[in-house]
PDB file of N, CA and C in Angstrom:
ATOM      1  N   UNK D   1     117.687  64.816  80.903  1.00  0.00           N
ATOM      2  CA  UNK D   1     117.326  64.490  82.271  1.00  0.00           C
ATOM      3  C   UNK D   1     115.833  64.176  82.325  1.00  0.00           C
ATOM      4  N   UNK D   2     115.488  63.055  82.895  1.00  0.00           N
ATOM      5  CA  UNK D   2     114.095  62.638  82.990  1.00  0.00           C
ATOM      6  C   UNK D   2     113.607  62.789  84.432  1.00  0.00           C
ATOM      7  N   UNK D   3     112.418  63.313  84.573  1.00  0.00           N
ATOM      8  CA  UNK D   3     111.794  63.430  85.885  1.00  0.00           C
ATOM      9  C   UNK D   3     111.010  62.157  86.137  1.00  0.00           C
ATOM     10  N   UNK D   4     111.403  61.409  87.148  1.00  0.00           N
ATOM     11  CA  UNK D   4     110.741  60.136  87.421  1.00  0.00           C
ATOM     12  C   UNK D   4     110.053  60.109  88.776  1.00  0.00           C
ATOM     13  N   UNK D   5     110.228  61.144  89.565  1.00  0.00           N
ATOM     14  CA  UNK D   5     109.635  61.188  90.897  1.00  0.00           C
ATOM     15  C   UNK D   5     109.365  62.638  91.283  1.00  0.00           C
ATOM     16  N   UNK D   6     108.253  62.878  91.927  1.00  0.00           N
ATOM     17  CA  UNK D   6     107.904  64.229  92.356  1.00  0.00           C
ATOM     18  C   UNK D   6     108.415  64.484  93.768  1.00  0.00           C
ATOM     19  N   UNK D   7     108.573  65.757  94.127  1.00  0.00           N
ATOM     20  CA  UNK D   7     109.108  66.101  95.437  1.00  0.00           C
ATOM     21  C   UNK D   7     108.086  65.942  96.563  1.00  0.00           C
ATOM     22  N   UNK D   8     106.787  65.872  96.216  1.00  0.00           N
ATOM     23  CA  UNK D   8     105.762  65.616  97.243  1.00  0.00           C
ATOM     24  C   UNK D   8     104.722  64.659  96.691  1.00  0.00           C
ATOM     25  N   UNK D   9     103.994  64.039  97.559  1.00  0.00           N
ATOM     26  CA  UNK D   9     103.012  63.042  97.154  1.00  0.00           C
ATOM     27  C   UNK D   9     101.789  63.688  96.503  1.00  0.00           C
ATOM     28  N   UNK D  10     101.349  63.100  95.400  1.00  0.00           N
ATOM     29  CA  UNK D  10     100.100  63.522  94.759  1.00  0.00           C
ATOM     30  C   UNK D  10      99.106  62.362  94.725  1.00  0.00           C
ATOM     31  N   UNK D  11      99.389  61.336  95.491  1.00  0.00           N
ATOM     32  CA  UNK D  11      98.530  60.154  95.527  1.00  0.00           C
ATOM     33  C   UNK D  11      97.113  60.543  95.919  1.00  0.00           C
ATOM     34  N   UNK D  12      96.149  60.099  95.107  1.00  0.00           N
ATOM     35  CA  UNK D  12      94.743  60.358  95.376  1.00  0.00           C
ATOM     36  C   UNK D  12      94.247  61.711  94.885  1.00  0.00           C
ATOM     37  N   UNK D  13      95.142  62.588  94.451  1.00  0.00           N
ATOM     38  CA  UNK D  13      94.731  63.890  93.927  1.00  0.00           C
ATOM     39  C   UNK D  13      94.250  63.731  92.487  1.00  0.00           C
ATOM     40  N   UNK D  14      93.547  64.738  91.990  1.00  0.00           N
ATOM     41  CA  UNK D  14      93.057  64.734  90.618  1.00  0.00           C
ATOM     42  C   UNK D  14      93.903  65.705  89.803  1.00  0.00           C
ATOM     43  N   UNK D  15      94.388  65.249  88.659  1.00  0.00           N
ATOM     44  CA  UNK D  15      95.181  66.088  87.760  1.00  0.00           C
ATOM     45  C   UNK D  15      94.506  66.144  86.403  1.00  0.00           C
ATOM     46  N   UNK D  16      94.330  67.351  85.870  1.00  0.00           N
ATOM     47  CA  UNK D  16      93.803  67.540  84.526  1.00  0.00           C
ATOM     48  C   UNK D  16      94.978  67.961  83.662  1.00  0.00           C
ATOM     49  N   UNK D  17      95.329  67.127  82.694  1.00  0.00           N
ATOM     50  CA  UNK D  17      96.499  67.390  81.850  1.00  0.00           C
ATOM     51  C   UNK D  17      96.020  67.629  80.422  1.00  0.00           C
ATOM     52  N   UNK D  18      96.187  68.851  79.943  1.00  0.00           N
ATOM     53  CA  UNK D  18      95.832  69.161  78.560  1.00  0.00           C
ATOM     54  C   UNK D  18      97.035  68.918  77.661  1.00  0.00           C
ATOM     55  N   UNK D  19      96.768  68.608  76.423  1.00  0.00           N
ATOM     56  CA  UNK D  19      97.853  68.311  75.492  1.00  0.00           C
ATOM     57  C   UNK D  19      98.535  66.998  75.796  1.00  0.00           C
ATOM     58  N   UNK D  20      97.789  66.065  76.367  1.00  0.00           N
ATOM     59  CA  UNK D  20      98.387  64.812  76.837  1.00  0.00           C
ATOM     60  C   UNK D  20      98.467  63.724  75.769  1.00  0.00           C
ATOM     61  N   UNK D  21      98.178  64.066  74.519  1.00  0.00           N
ATOM     62  CA  UNK D  21      98.253  63.088  73.441  1.00  0.00           C
ATOM     63  C   UNK D  21      99.670  62.785  72.992  1.00  0.00           C
ATOM     64  N   UNK D  22     100.611  63.688  73.308  1.00  0.00           N
ATOM     65  CA  UNK D  22     101.997  63.462  72.895  1.00  0.00           C
ATOM     66  C   UNK D  22     102.932  64.392  73.672  1.00  0.00           C
ATOM     67  N   UNK D  23     104.196  64.158  73.531  1.00  0.00           N
ATOM     68  CA  UNK D  23     105.218  65.046  74.085  1.00  0.00           C
ATOM     69  C   UNK D  23     105.184  65.204  75.592  1.00  0.00           C
ATOM     70  N   UNK D  24     105.388  66.450  76.017  1.00  0.00           N
ATOM     71  CA  UNK D  24     105.465  66.739  77.454  1.00  0.00           C
ATOM     72  C   UNK D  24     104.153  66.467  78.176  1.00  0.00           C
ATOM     73  N   UNK D  25     103.027  66.707  77.494  1.00  0.00           N
ATOM     74  CA  UNK D  25     101.732  66.431  78.106  1.00  0.00           C
ATOM     75  C   UNK D  25     101.552  64.954  78.399  1.00  0.00           C
ATOM     76  N   UNK D  26     101.950  64.106  77.454  1.00  0.00           N
ATOM     77  CA  UNK D  26     101.849  62.657  77.646  1.00  0.00           C
ATOM     78  C   UNK D  26     102.769  62.193  78.766  1.00  0.00           C
ATOM     79  N   UNK D  27     103.982  62.734  78.790  1.00  0.00           N
ATOM     80  CA  UNK D  27     104.934  62.360  79.837  1.00  0.00           C
ATOM     81  C   UNK D  27     104.433  62.791  81.209  1.00  0.00           C
ATOM     82  N   UNK D  28     103.834  63.973  81.281  1.00  0.00           N
ATOM     83  CA  UNK D  28     103.297  64.478  82.544  1.00  0.00           C
ATOM     84  C   UNK D  28     102.144  63.609  83.024  1.00  0.00           C
ATOM     85  N   UNK D  29     101.222  63.271  82.125  1.00  0.00           N
ATOM     86  CA  UNK D  29     100.080  62.433  82.494  1.00  0.00           C
ATOM     87  C   UNK D  29     100.544  61.069  83.005  1.00  0.00           C
ATOM     88  N   UNK D  30     101.540  60.488  82.332  1.00  0.00           N
ATOM     89  CA  UNK D  30     102.058  59.182  82.753  1.00  0.00           C
ATOM     90  C   UNK D  30     102.746  59.273  84.115  1.00  0.00           C
ATOM     91  N   UNK D  31     103.519  60.327  84.335  1.00  0.00           N
ATOM     92  CA  UNK D  31     104.207  60.507  85.614  1.00  0.00           C
ATOM     93  C   UNK D  31     103.201  60.673  86.745  1.00  0.00           C
ATOM     94  N   UNK D  32     102.203  61.524  86.538  1.00  0.00           N
ATOM     95  CA  UNK D  32     101.193  61.740  87.577  1.00  0.00           C
ATOM     96  C   UNK D  32     100.449  60.444  87.894  1.00  0.00           C
ATOM     97  N   UNK D  33     100.084  59.687  86.861  1.00  0.00           N
ATOM     98  CA  UNK D  33      99.391  58.416  87.080  1.00  0.00           C
ATOM     99  C   UNK D  33     100.287  57.440  87.833  1.00  0.00           C
ATOM    100  N   UNK D  34     101.556  57.390  87.476  1.00  0.00           N
ATOM    101  CA  UNK D  34     102.495  56.493  88.159  1.00  0.00           C
ATOM    102  C   UNK D  34     102.685  56.873  89.624  1.00  0.00           C
ATOM    103  N   UNK D  35     102.488  58.158  89.934  1.00  0.00           N
ATOM    104  CA  UNK D  35     102.640  58.637  91.296  1.00  0.00           C
ATOM    105  C   UNK D  35     101.335  58.534  92.090  1.00  0.00           C
ATOM    106  N   UNK D  36     100.277  57.974  91.474  1.00  0.00           N
ATOM    107  CA  UNK D  36      99.038  57.697  92.194  1.00  0.00           C
ATOM    108  C   UNK D  36      97.933  58.718  92.033  1.00  0.00           C
ATOM    109  N   UNK D  37      98.103  59.685  91.142  1.00  0.00           N
ATOM    110  CA  UNK D  37      97.044  60.670  90.913  1.00  0.00           C
ATOM    111  C   UNK D  37      95.981  60.092  89.988  1.00  0.00           C
ATOM    112  N   UNK D  38      94.783  60.621  90.087  1.00  0.00           N
ATOM    113  CA  UNK D  38      93.714  60.291  89.151  1.00  0.00           C
ATOM    114  C   UNK D  38      93.840  61.314  88.026  1.00  0.00           C
ATOM    115  N   UNK D  39      94.111  60.843  86.812  1.00  0.00           N
ATOM    116  CA  UNK D  39      94.449  61.743  85.711  1.00  0.00           C
ATOM    117  C   UNK D  39      93.329  61.815  84.683  1.00  0.00           C
ATOM    118  N   UNK D  40      92.935  63.051  84.345  1.00  0.00           N
ATOM    119  CA  UNK D  40      92.050  63.299  83.217  1.00  0.00           C
ATOM    120  C   UNK D  40      92.947  63.781  82.085  1.00  0.00           C
ATOM    121  N   UNK D  41      93.191  62.914  81.096  1.00  0.00           N
ATOM    122  CA  UNK D  41      94.058  63.238  79.967  1.00  0.00           C
ATOM    123  C   UNK D  41      93.210  63.806  78.835  1.00  0.00           C
ATOM    124  N   UNK D  42      93.565  65.017  78.377  1.00  0.00           N
ATOM    125  CA  UNK D  42      92.770  65.716  77.379  1.00  0.00           C
ATOM    126  C   UNK D  42      93.669  66.165  76.231  1.00  0.00           C
ATOM    127  N   UNK D  43      93.181  65.968  75.000  1.00  0.00           N
ATOM    128  CA  UNK D  43      93.918  66.440  73.834  1.00  0.00           C
ATOM    129  C   UNK D  43      92.954  66.570  72.663  1.00  0.00           C
ATOM    130  N   UNK D  44      93.201  67.531  71.795  1.00  0.00           N
ATOM    131  CA  UNK D  44      92.361  67.704  70.607  1.00  0.00           C
ATOM    132  C   UNK D  44      92.502  66.509  69.675  1.00  0.00           C
ATOM    133  N   UNK D  45      93.661  65.844  69.700  1.00  0.00           N
ATOM    134  CA  UNK D  45      93.930  64.663  68.885  1.00  0.00           C
ATOM    135  C   UNK D  45      93.666  63.420  69.732  1.00  0.00           C
ATOM    136  N   UNK D  46      92.489  62.846  69.618  1.00  0.00           N
ATOM    137  CA  UNK D  46      92.121  61.694  70.439  1.00  0.00           C
ATOM    138  C   UNK D  46      92.947  60.455  70.130  1.00  0.00           C
ATOM    139  N   UNK D  47      93.544  60.385  68.963  1.00  0.00           N
ATOM    140  CA  UNK D  47      94.343  59.231  68.584  1.00  0.00           C
ATOM    141  C   UNK D  47      95.564  59.034  69.469  1.00  0.00           C
ATOM    142  N   UNK D  48      96.079  60.095  70.039  1.00  0.00           N
ATOM    143  CA  UNK D  48      97.258  59.999  70.887  1.00  0.00           C
ATOM    144  C   UNK D  48      96.962  59.620  72.323  1.00  0.00           C
ATOM    145  N   UNK D  49      95.687  59.593  72.664  1.00  0.00           N
ATOM    146  CA  UNK D  49      95.341  59.308  74.058  1.00  0.00           C
ATOM    147  C   UNK D  49      95.329  57.855  74.306  1.00  0.00           C
TER     148      UNK D  49
END
């Protein structure tokens, strides 16, 4: 099951997503950005960002 929409608007909010270079962190960062949030994507492995 894929989460493609959030239950409330996060448009214009700021989200800091750690571990966003791969896996669930990357999926979360992409979802938040698609929903209009300003995303700070952070990961120890910069290659995945």
